[in-house]
Amino acid sequence: MAVYTHLGAEDMAALIAEFDVGTLVSAKGIAEGVSNSNWLIETTGQDGRGARFILTMYEFRIDIGELPYFLSLLDHLAAQGCPVPRTIHSRDGRLYLERPNAAGELKALALIEYLPGVSVSEPTAAQARAVGQSLAQMHEAAASFRGVRANGMGVAEWRRLADACGVDGLAEISPELARIVAENLPRLEHDWPAGLPASVIHADLFPDNVLMLGSTVTGLIDFYFACNDTTAYDVAVTHAAWCFDASGTSFRPDLSQALLEGYRDRRPLSAAELAALPRLAQGAAMRFAMSRAYDWLNTPADALVTKKDPMAFARRLEFYRDHPEVFGPEVFAA
Amino acid sequence: MAVYTHLGAEDMAALIAEFDVGTLVSAKGIAEGVSNSNWLIETTGQDGRGARFILTMYEFRIDIGELPYFLSLLDHLAAQGCPVPRTIHSRDGRLYLERPNAAGELKALALIEYLPGVSVSEPTAAQARAVGQSLAQMHEAAASFRGVRANGMGVAEWRRLADACGVDGLAEISPELARIVAENLPRLEHDWPAGLPASVIHADLFPDNVLMLGSTVTGLIDFYFACNDTTAYDVAVTHAAWCFDASGTSFRPDLSQALLEGYRDRRPLSAAELAALPRLAQGAAMRFAMSRAYDWLNTPADALVTKKDPMAFARRLEFYRDHPEVFGPEVFAA
């Protein structure tokens, strides 16, 4: 949540001149993204009527070699009618540019379309339904995308993160967390669903990564965890991210039913996928519990980020384990 | 440089509904302001064509009792044709609203006009001239403003800050800094110019606080140090902020001449004001050296702000002391 690199007006204007988007009118650093610097850019536009963009400098975590996957995925999905921001290509056809940051390190910069909409904090059922529909639309549209990227946050990574935290580290966060990991991680590793339909998945579709106007999805954003993996796992991740109340642990059956119905409006879930969802959802909860636990123990006190509580997801894991009926056929009988 | 308070989309939409500006379309936290949280807001606008605003939550430092001075000053200056953002009044006529922040403390929020333009890092002479003109225009326009606010960062405050740092604290930053303060602060206190024309002054018109498109000033912003004080002192502050190169210490005579000529295009400087400028500029440099020194010693290591070097201004102080001819009549002979 910061802008790590200062780009002066003169540098910014020169950078924007590499794209056919008119001249620079305004550039405001925006407080989004923990591994990127982002600016909301206004230009005169190709037609002089004004246009807006998000400029992203990839500061940490993202391997430049993976940028073509993320940025061409946006183009592919936008071309198929999904509400995702297009990548603006430079005049000479590049998806991203490279410039030195303040420390003289070469960093990639991409210009992407600005989309209207706000991220809801307390979704309604109508909003959860719309998100389910958009997720299914994205899965369908991505079927013809040719890029391939492994899921860097899959089962093997949960184990690696748990080991890096150590039992003592987990217990330091909460004795409950250490117990929940010990009880559930071996079982999930052993029984992780295989052989289900796969596709490009977003893998991080929290409310923060969805822009909405009323009950309409205007933008799916932040595809930097996107990868090729089990399609229904993306449903599970989205379910874990949307279907609990603001306190993070109280299940909201209305949101759950709306999200799943919305999804199935656009893409049917097979019997095998439905049967796997309780385990996939436990895995989704484990994934966020483990990445948050690792960040909790490894974020310096002076970092510019807010620590997120791993226990919110550890408790969701137990909820999913104890309530497989959330994904049962009876939910959809009504 | 952060957004200290999270405002959810639902809260934001309710807040925006207090103003006659259409409905909320987008809200991005922007990375500006060390004592405020700021959002760039897009709405449908009164006419459905879209409109943009800056929403500010006053988090620290600013006394709510002083907000009417700052916000009605913006209205006054904008009405006189100055390039400053208007304050948007709420439907029931208020200049600002009050809402609890995350910690439950009541904070003031104001909606102000969004202005295009970018802040230059390496001004040209034409840009410095335009800034001089805008500063003079602002001084003239403010003559009819009835609000009064004392300068909280005047001579007495430099002494208070220097004492709070202590000789040891100043020497810890730099032995040079301790020497420069000891040599110059008593002299400035004793000889501080009095009896010169006074007006509302901006008192902090750094390049960061000026929006420009090319060589046109599109916005003077961040009036939260504005006060009633010696008019020529504002010229001195602006001079100290604009007329040195990016390293901060090398004097740029071309920018100096352009800034002063631009100012005098709109408002003549009397012989007494010109004669006082070398001391006023030393005082301006002392003011920023002292506030930076205090912040340097009192900013926690985990704070979200970048420390600014007090020495950049201590050296400018010595420059102004040794080069009074910068403000001499021969500069304007050409």
CSV table of C-alpha atoms in Angstrom, one decimal, chain A residues 7-276:
chain,number,residue,atom,x,y,z
A,7,LEU,CA,8.6,9.2,-10.9
A,8,GLY,CA,9.0,12.9,-11.7
A,9,ALA,CA,6.6,14.7,-14.0
A,10,GLU,CA,9.2,14.9,-16.7
A,11,ASP,CA,10.0,11.2,-16.5
A,12,MET,CA,6.4,10.3,-16.4
A,13,ALA,CA,5.6,12.5,-19.5
A,14,ALA,CA,8.4,10.8,-21.4
A,15,LEU,CA,7.2,7.4,-20.4
A,16,ILE,CA,3.6,8.1,-21.5
A,17,ALA,CA,4.9,9.4,-24.8
A,18,GLU,CA,5.9,5.8,-25.6
A,19,PHE,CA,2.2,5.0,-25.9
A,20,ASP,CA,-0.3,6.4,-28.4
A,21,VAL,CA,-2.6,7.8,-25.7
A,22,GLY,CA,-2.1,11.6,-26.0
A,23,THR,CA,-0.1,13.7,-23.6
A,24,LEU,CA,0.1,13.5,-19.8
A,25,VAL,CA,-2.5,15.6,-17.9
A,26,SER,CA,-2.3,14.1,-14.4
A,27,ALA,CA,-0.5,11.4,-12.5
A,28,LYS,CA,-1.4,10.4,-8.9
A,29,GLY,CA,0.3,7.7,-7.0
A,30,ILE,CA,-2.4,5.4,-5.7
A,31,ALA,CA,-2.3,3.5,-2.4
A,32,GLU,CA,-2.9,0.0,-3.9
A,33,GLY,CA,-0.7,-3.0,-4.3
A,34,VAL,CA,1.9,-4.3,-1.9
A,35,SER,CA,4.4,-5.4,-4.5
A,36,ASN,CA,3.9,-2.8,-7.1
A,37,SER,CA,3.8,1.0,-7.4
A,38,ASN,CA,0.7,2.2,-9.1
A,39,TRP,CA,-0.3,5.6,-10.6
A,40,LEU,CA,-3.7,6.7,-11.9
A,41,ILE,CA,-2.8,8.5,-15.1
A,42,GLU,CA,-4.9,11.0,-17.1
A,43,THR,CA,-3.9,11.9,-20.6
A,44,THR,CA,-5.5,14.0,-23.4
A,45,GLY,CA,-6.4,10.7,-25.1
A,46,GLN,CA,-6.1,9.8,-28.7
A,47,ASP,CA,-9.1,11.9,-29.6
A,48,GLY,CA,-8.4,14.8,-27.2
A,49,ARG,CA,-11.3,13.9,-25.0
A,50,GLY,CA,-9.3,12.6,-22.2
A,51,ALA,CA,-8.5,9.0,-21.2
A,52,ARG,CA,-7.4,7.3,-18.0
A,53,PHE,CA,-5.0,4.5,-17.3
A,54,ILE,CA,-3.3,2.6,-14.4
A,55,LEU,CA,0.5,2.6,-14.7
A,56,THR,CA,2.1,-0.2,-12.7
A,57,MET,CA,5.8,-0.5,-11.8
A,58,TYR,CA,6.5,-4.1,-10.8
A,59,GLU,CA,8.8,-3.6,-7.7
A,60,PHE,CA,8.9,-7.0,-5.9
A,61,ARG,CA,7.8,-10.6,-6.2
A,62,ILE,CA,6.9,-10.6,-9.9
A,63,ASP,CA,9.4,-12.2,-12.3
A,64,ILE,CA,9.5,-10.1,-15.5
A,65,GLY,CA,9.6,-13.3,-17.4
A,66,GLU,CA,6.0,-14.0,-16.3
A,67,LEU,CA,4.7,-10.6,-17.2
A,68,PRO,CA,3.7,-11.6,-20.8
A,69,TYR,CA,1.5,-14.3,-19.3
A,70,PHE,CA,-0.4,-11.8,-17.1
A,71,LEU,CA,-0.6,-8.9,-19.6
A,72,SER,CA,-1.5,-11.0,-22.6
A,73,LEU,CA,-4.1,-12.8,-20.5
A,74,LEU,CA,-5.8,-9.4,-19.8
A,75,ASP,CA,-5.9,-8.7,-23.6
A,76,HIS,CA,-7.3,-12.1,-24.3
A,77,LEU,CA,-10.0,-11.9,-21.7
A,78,ALA,CA,-10.9,-8.3,-22.7
A,79,ALA,CA,-11.2,-9.3,-26.3
A,80,GLN,CA,-13.6,-12.1,-25.3
A,81,GLY,CA,-15.8,-9.5,-23.5
A,82,CYS,CA,-14.7,-10.1,-19.9
A,83,PRO,CA,-14.7,-7.0,-17.7
A,84,VAL,CA,-10.9,-6.9,-17.3
A,85,PRO,CA,-8.6,-4.0,-18.1
A,86,ARG,CA,-6.8,-4.2,-21.5
A,87,THR,CA,-3.0,-3.8,-21.6
A,88,ILE,CA,-2.0,-0.7,-23.6
A,89,HIS,CA,0.8,-1.7,-26.0
A,90,SER,CA,3.6,0.8,-26.6
A,91,ARG,CA,3.9,2.4,-30.0
A,92,ASP,CA,6.5,-0.2,-30.9
A,93,GLY,CA,4.2,-3.0,-29.8
A,94,ARG,CA,5.6,-3.9,-26.4
A,95,LEU,CA,3.5,-5.1,-23.5
A,96,TYR,CA,5.7,-3.5,-21.0
A,97,LEU,CA,8.7,-1.1,-20.8
A,98,GLU,CA,11.8,-1.3,-18.6
A,99,ARG,CA,13.1,1.7,-16.6
A,100,PRO,CA,15.5,2.0,-13.7
A,101,ASN,CA,13.9,2.7,-10.3
A,102,ALA,CA,15.4,5.0,-7.6
A,103,ALA,CA,18.0,2.4,-6.7
A,104,GLY,CA,19.1,2.0,-10.4
A,105,GLU,CA,17.5,-1.4,-10.7
A,106,LEU,CA,15.7,-2.1,-14.0
A,107,LYS,CA,12.0,-2.5,-13.4
A,108,ALA,CA,9.1,-3.3,-15.7
A,109,LEU,CA,6.3,-0.9,-16.3
A,110,ALA,CA,2.9,-1.6,-17.9
A,111,LEU,CA,0.1,0.7,-18.8
A,112,ILE,CA,-3.4,-0.8,-18.4
A,113,GLU,CA,-6.9,0.4,-19.0
A,114,TYR,CA,-8.6,2.2,-16.1
A,115,LEU,CA,-12.0,0.8,-15.2
A,116,PRO,CA,-14.7,2.4,-13.2
A,117,GLY,CA,-16.2,0.8,-10.1
A,118,VAL,CA,-15.5,0.4,-6.4
A,119,SER,CA,-14.6,-2.7,-4.3
A,120,VAL,CA,-17.4,-3.6,-1.9
A,121,SER,CA,-16.8,-4.3,1.7
A,122,GLU,CA,-20.1,-5.9,2.6
A,123,PRO,CA,-21.4,-7.7,-0.5
A,124,THR,CA,-25.0,-8.3,-1.1
A,125,ALA,CA,-26.4,-11.5,-2.5
A,126,ALA,CA,-27.0,-9.8,-5.9
A,127,GLN,CA,-23.3,-8.8,-5.9
A,128,ALA,CA,-22.1,-12.3,-5.0
A,129,ARG,CA,-24.2,-13.7,-7.8
A,130,ALA,CA,-22.7,-11.2,-10.3
A,131,VAL,CA,-19.2,-12.2,-9.1
A,132,GLY,CA,-20.0,-15.9,-9.6
A,133,GLN,CA,-21.2,-15.2,-13.1
A,134,SER,CA,-18.1,-13.1,-14.0
A,135,LEU,CA,-15.8,-15.8,-12.6
A,136,ALA,CA,-17.5,-18.4,-14.8
A,137,GLN,CA,-17.3,-16.1,-17.8
A,138,MET,CA,-13.6,-15.6,-17.2
A,139,HIS,CA,-13.1,-19.4,-17.0
A,140,GLU,CA,-14.9,-19.9,-20.3
A,141,ALA,CA,-13.1,-17.1,-22.0
A,142,ALA,CA,-9.7,-18.3,-20.8
A,143,ALA,CA,-10.2,-21.7,-22.4
A,144,SER,CA,-8.8,-20.4,-25.7
A,145,PHE,CA,-5.8,-18.7,-24.0
A,146,ARG,CA,-2.6,-20.4,-24.9
A,147,GLY,CA,-0.3,-19.2,-22.1
A,148,VAL,CA,0.7,-21.6,-19.4
A,149,ARG,CA,1.8,-20.8,-15.9
A,150,ALA,CA,2.1,-23.2,-12.9
A,151,ASN,CA,0.4,-22.3,-9.6
A,152,GLY,CA,3.2,-21.0,-7.4
A,153,MET,CA,0.8,-21.1,-4.4
A,154,GLY,CA,-0.3,-24.7,-4.7
A,155,VAL,CA,-0.3,-27.6,-2.1
A,156,ALA,CA,3.5,-28.0,-2.2
A,157,GLU,CA,3.9,-24.3,-1.3
A,158,TRP,CA,1.5,-24.5,1.7
A,159,ARG,CA,3.9,-27.1,3.1
A,160,ARG,CA,6.9,-25.1,2.3
A,161,LEU,CA,5.4,-22.0,4.0
A,162,ALA,CA,4.2,-24.1,7.1
A,163,ASP,CA,7.8,-25.5,7.5
A,164,ALA,CA,9.3,-22.0,7.1
A,165,CYS,CA,7.0,-20.7,9.9
A,166,GLY,CA,7.8,-23.8,12.0
A,167,VAL,CA,5.5,-25.2,14.7
A,168,ASP,CA,6.8,-22.6,17.1
A,169,GLY,CA,6.2,-19.8,14.7
A,170,LEU,CA,2.6,-20.9,14.1
A,171,ALA,CA,2.0,-21.3,17.8
A,172,GLU,CA,3.4,-17.8,18.4
A,173,ILE,CA,0.7,-16.4,16.1
A,174,SER,CA,-1.8,-18.7,17.8
A,175,PRO,CA,-1.8,-22.1,19.4
A,176,GLU,CA,-5.0,-22.8,17.5
A,177,LEU,CA,-3.2,-22.1,14.2
A,178,ALA,CA,-0.5,-24.7,15.0
A,179,ARG,CA,-3.1,-27.3,15.9
A,180,ILE,CA,-5.3,-26.6,12.8
A,181,VAL,CA,-2.3,-26.9,10.4
A,182,ALA,CA,-1.1,-30.1,12.1
A,183,GLU,CA,-4.5,-31.6,11.9
A,184,ASN,CA,-5.4,-30.6,8.4
A,185,LEU,CA,-2.4,-30.1,6.2
A,186,PRO,CA,-1.3,-33.8,6.0
A,187,ARG,CA,-4.8,-34.8,5.1
A,188,LEU,CA,-5.2,-32.2,2.4
A,189,GLU,CA,-1.8,-33.1,0.9
A,190,HIS,CA,-2.8,-36.7,0.9
A,191,ASP,CA,-6.3,-36.3,-0.5
A,192,TRP,CA,-5.9,-33.3,-2.8
A,193,PRO,CA,-8.4,-33.6,-5.7
A,194,ALA,CA,-6.8,-34.5,-9.0
A,195,GLY,CA,-8.1,-35.1,-12.5
A,196,LEU,CA,-10.8,-32.3,-12.4
A,197,PRO,CA,-11.2,-29.9,-15.3
A,198,ALA,CA,-8.4,-27.3,-15.4
A,199,SER,CA,-8.1,-23.8,-16.9
A,200,VAL,CA,-6.7,-20.4,-16.3
A,201,ILE,CA,-7.7,-19.4,-12.8
A,202,HIS,CA,-7.5,-16.0,-11.1
A,203,ALA,CA,-6.6,-17.6,-7.8
A,204,ASP,CA,-7.0,-14.4,-5.7
A,205,LEU,CA,-10.5,-13.0,-6.5
A,206,PHE,CA,-11.2,-11.2,-3.2
A,207,PRO,CA,-13.6,-8.3,-3.1
A,208,ASP,CA,-10.6,-6.0,-3.3
A,209,ASN,CA,-9.9,-7.4,-6.8
A,210,VAL,CA,-13.4,-6.9,-8.1
A,211,LEU,CA,-14.7,-3.4,-9.2
A,212,MET,CA,-18.5,-3.0,-9.1
A,213,LEU,CA,-21.1,-0.4,-9.8
A,214,GLY,CA,-24.2,-1.5,-7.9
A,215,SER,CA,-24.7,-5.2,-8.7
A,216,THR,CA,-22.7,-5.0,-11.9
A,217,VAL,CA,-19.1,-6.2,-12.2
A,218,THR,CA,-17.2,-3.5,-14.0
A,219,GLY,CA,-13.7,-5.0,-13.4
A,220,LEU,CA,-11.8,-8.1,-12.4
A,221,ILE,CA,-8.4,-6.9,-11.6
A,222,ASP,CA,-5.0,-7.9,-10.2
A,223,PHE,CA,-4.3,-11.1,-12.1
A,224,TYR,CA,-0.8,-11.5,-10.7
A,225,PHE,CA,-1.6,-14.9,-9.1
A,226,ALA,CA,-3.3,-16.2,-12.2
A,227,CYS,CA,-2.2,-19.6,-13.3
A,228,ASN,CA,-3.3,-22.8,-14.9
A,229,ASP,CA,-4.9,-25.1,-12.3
A,230,THR,CA,-8.1,-26.8,-11.3
A,231,THR,CA,-11.0,-24.6,-12.3
A,232,ALA,CA,-13.2,-25.5,-9.3
A,233,TYR,CA,-10.4,-24.5,-7.0
A,234,ASP,CA,-10.9,-20.9,-8.3
A,235,VAL,CA,-14.6,-21.3,-7.3
A,236,ALA,CA,-13.4,-22.4,-3.8
A,237,VAL,CA,-11.0,-19.5,-3.5
A,238,THR,CA,-13.6,-17.0,-4.4
A,239,HIS,CA,-16.1,-18.7,-2.1
A,240,ALA,CA,-13.7,-18.5,0.8
A,241,ALA,CA,-13.0,-14.8,0.0
A,242,TRP,CA,-16.6,-13.7,-0.3
A,243,CYS,CA,-19.0,-15.8,1.7
A,244,PHE,CA,-18.1,-14.8,5.3
A,245,ASP,CA,-19.1,-11.7,7.1
A,246,ALA,CA,-16.9,-8.7,7.7
A,247,SER,CA,-15.6,-10.2,10.9
A,248,GLY,CA,-14.2,-12.9,8.6
A,249,THR,CA,-15.5,-16.1,10.3
A,250,SER,CA,-19.3,-16.1,10.3
A,251,PHE,CA,-20.6,-18.0,7.3
A,252,ARG,CA,-23.1,-16.2,5.1
A,253,PRO,CA,-25.3,-18.9,3.4
A,254,ASP,CA,-27.1,-16.3,1.3
A,255,LEU,CA,-23.9,-15.1,-0.3
A,256,SER,CA,-22.7,-18.7,-0.7
A,257,GLN,CA,-25.9,-19.7,-2.5
A,258,ALA,CA,-25.9,-16.6,-4.7
A,259,LEU,CA,-22.2,-17.0,-5.7
A,260,LEU,CA,-22.6,-20.7,-6.6
A,261,GLU,CA,-25.8,-20.1,-8.5
A,262,GLY,CA,-24.3,-17.2,-10.4
A,263,TYR,CA,-21.4,-19.4,-11.3
A,264,ARG,CA,-23.6,-22.2,-12.5
A,265,ASP,CA,-25.7,-19.8,-14.6
A,266,ARG,CA,-22.7,-19.5,-16.8
A,267,ARG,CA,-20.7,-22.7,-16.4
A,268,PRO,CA,-22.1,-26.0,-15.0
A,269,LEU,CA,-20.2,-27.6,-12.1
A,270,SER,CA,-20.0,-31.4,-12.7
A,271,ALA,CA,-20.9,-33.9,-9.9
A,272,ALA,CA,-17.1,-34.5,-9.5
A,273,GLU,CA,-16.4,-30.8,-9.1
A,274,LEU,CA,-19.3,-30.4,-6.6
A,275,ALA,CA,-18.0,-33.4,-4.6
A,276,ALA,CA,-14.5,-32.0,-4.5
